[in-house]
């Protein structure tokens, strides 16, 4: 089984690799290939930890089941990718 740290790193790296400030969730998922509910849950945890800032709206067509449709790295998230945590 893949650890949540590995999944979180893959999500944050995918956000960084897309090279836009706040890529859409479907674009992030095209790189990490997770179940949409799992991606939404992991993005929620990453936001609570301060690594990403999510954008939510339940009426967006391309949103995840929890309403998140985009996510961007915070300064803490950018530092984490560059640092020793992963």
GROMACS .gro file of C-alpha atoms in nm:
model
   86
    1UNK     CA    1   0.000   0.000   0.000
    2UNK     CA    2   0.122   0.349  -0.085
    3UNK     CA    3   0.173   0.579   0.215
    4UNK     CA    4  -0.026   0.901   0.249
    5UNK     CA    5   0.304   1.095   0.249
    6UNK     CA    6   0.384   0.951  -0.094
    7UNK     CA    7   0.037   1.039  -0.223
    8UNK     CA    8   0.055   1.390  -0.074
    9UNK     CA    9   0.396   1.447  -0.232
   10UNK     CA   10   0.262   1.328  -0.571
   11UNK     CA   11  -0.035   1.566  -0.544
   12UNK     CA   12   0.182   1.865  -0.450
   13UNK     CA   13   0.434   1.781  -0.723
   14UNK     CA   14   0.153   1.754  -0.979
   15UNK     CA   15   0.025   2.099  -0.877
   16UNK     CA   16   0.377   2.241  -0.915
   17UNK     CA   17   0.439   2.060  -1.245
   18UNK     CA   18   0.124   2.207  -1.403
   19UNK     CA   19   0.289   2.551  -1.377
   20UNK     CA   20  -0.028   2.751  -1.320
   21UNK     CA   21  -0.114   2.918  -0.989
   22UNK     CA   22  -0.426   2.712  -0.920
   23UNK     CA   23  -0.474   2.416  -1.156
   24UNK     CA   24  -0.812   2.247  -1.187
   25UNK     CA   25  -0.867   1.926  -0.993
   26UNK     CA   26  -0.920   1.722  -1.310
   27UNK     CA   27  -0.578   1.834  -1.440
   28UNK     CA   28  -0.415   1.741  -1.108
   29UNK     CA   29  -0.587   1.403  -1.118
   30UNK     CA   30  -0.470   1.341  -1.474
   31UNK     CA   31  -0.118   1.326  -1.326
   32UNK     CA   32  -0.180   1.146  -0.995
   33UNK     CA   33  -0.461   0.915  -1.112
   34UNK     CA   34  -0.651   0.880  -0.784
   35UNK     CA   35  -1.014   0.813  -0.716
   36UNK     CA   36  -1.181   1.159  -0.716
   37UNK     CA   37  -1.306   1.110  -0.359
   38UNK     CA   38  -0.953   1.018  -0.244
   39UNK     CA   39  -0.805   1.320  -0.421
   40UNK     CA   40  -1.061   1.547  -0.257
   41UNK     CA   41  -0.988   1.398   0.085
   42UNK     CA   42  -0.610   1.434   0.042
   43UNK     CA   43  -0.648   1.794  -0.081
   44UNK     CA   44  -0.859   1.866   0.227
   45UNK     CA   45  -0.588   1.728   0.456
   46UNK     CA   46  -0.317   1.920   0.270
   47UNK     CA   47  -0.518   2.240   0.312
   48UNK     CA   48  -0.562   2.178   0.686
   49UNK     CA   49  -0.184   2.130   0.712
   50UNK     CA   50  -0.130   2.459   0.524
   51UNK     CA   51   0.036   2.314   0.211
   52UNK     CA   52  -0.237   2.397  -0.043
   53UNK     CA   53  -0.525   2.639  -0.082
   54UNK     CA   54  -0.834   2.480  -0.233
   55UNK     CA   55  -1.113   2.644  -0.426
   56UNK     CA   56  -1.459   2.497  -0.376
   57UNK     CA   57  -1.795   2.535  -0.542
   58UNK     CA   58  -2.052   2.258  -0.548
   59UNK     CA   59  -2.209   2.373  -0.876
   60UNK     CA   60  -1.892   2.351  -1.087
   61UNK     CA   61  -1.919   2.077  -1.347
   62UNK     CA   62  -1.558   1.961  -1.311
   63UNK     CA   63  -1.545   1.967  -0.929
   64UNK     CA   64  -1.457   1.670  -0.713
   65UNK     CA   65  -1.735   1.503  -0.507
   66UNK     CA   66  -1.653   1.729  -0.211
   67UNK     CA   67  -1.687   2.042  -0.427
   68UNK     CA   68  -1.318   2.122  -0.476
   69UNK     CA   69  -1.243   2.224  -0.830
   70UNK     CA   70  -0.891   2.371  -0.807
   71UNK     CA   71  -0.592   2.380  -0.574
   72UNK     CA   72  -0.273   2.581  -0.554
   73UNK     CA   73   0.040   2.549  -0.346
   74UNK     CA   74   0.092   2.785  -0.055
   75UNK     CA   75   0.437   2.918   0.032
   76UNK     CA   76   0.460   2.642   0.293
   77UNK     CA   77   0.376   2.384   0.026
   78UNK     CA   78   0.643   2.520  -0.207
   79UNK     CA   79   0.900   2.507   0.073
   80UNK     CA   80   0.796   2.153   0.163
   81UNK     CA   81   0.856   2.035  -0.192
   82UNK     CA   82   1.202   2.188  -0.188
   83UNK     CA   83   1.289   2.070   0.162
   84UNK     CA   84   1.367   1.746   0.341
   85UNK     CA   85   1.014   1.636   0.443
   86UNK     CA   86   0.979   1.407   0.143
   0.00000   0.00000   0.00000
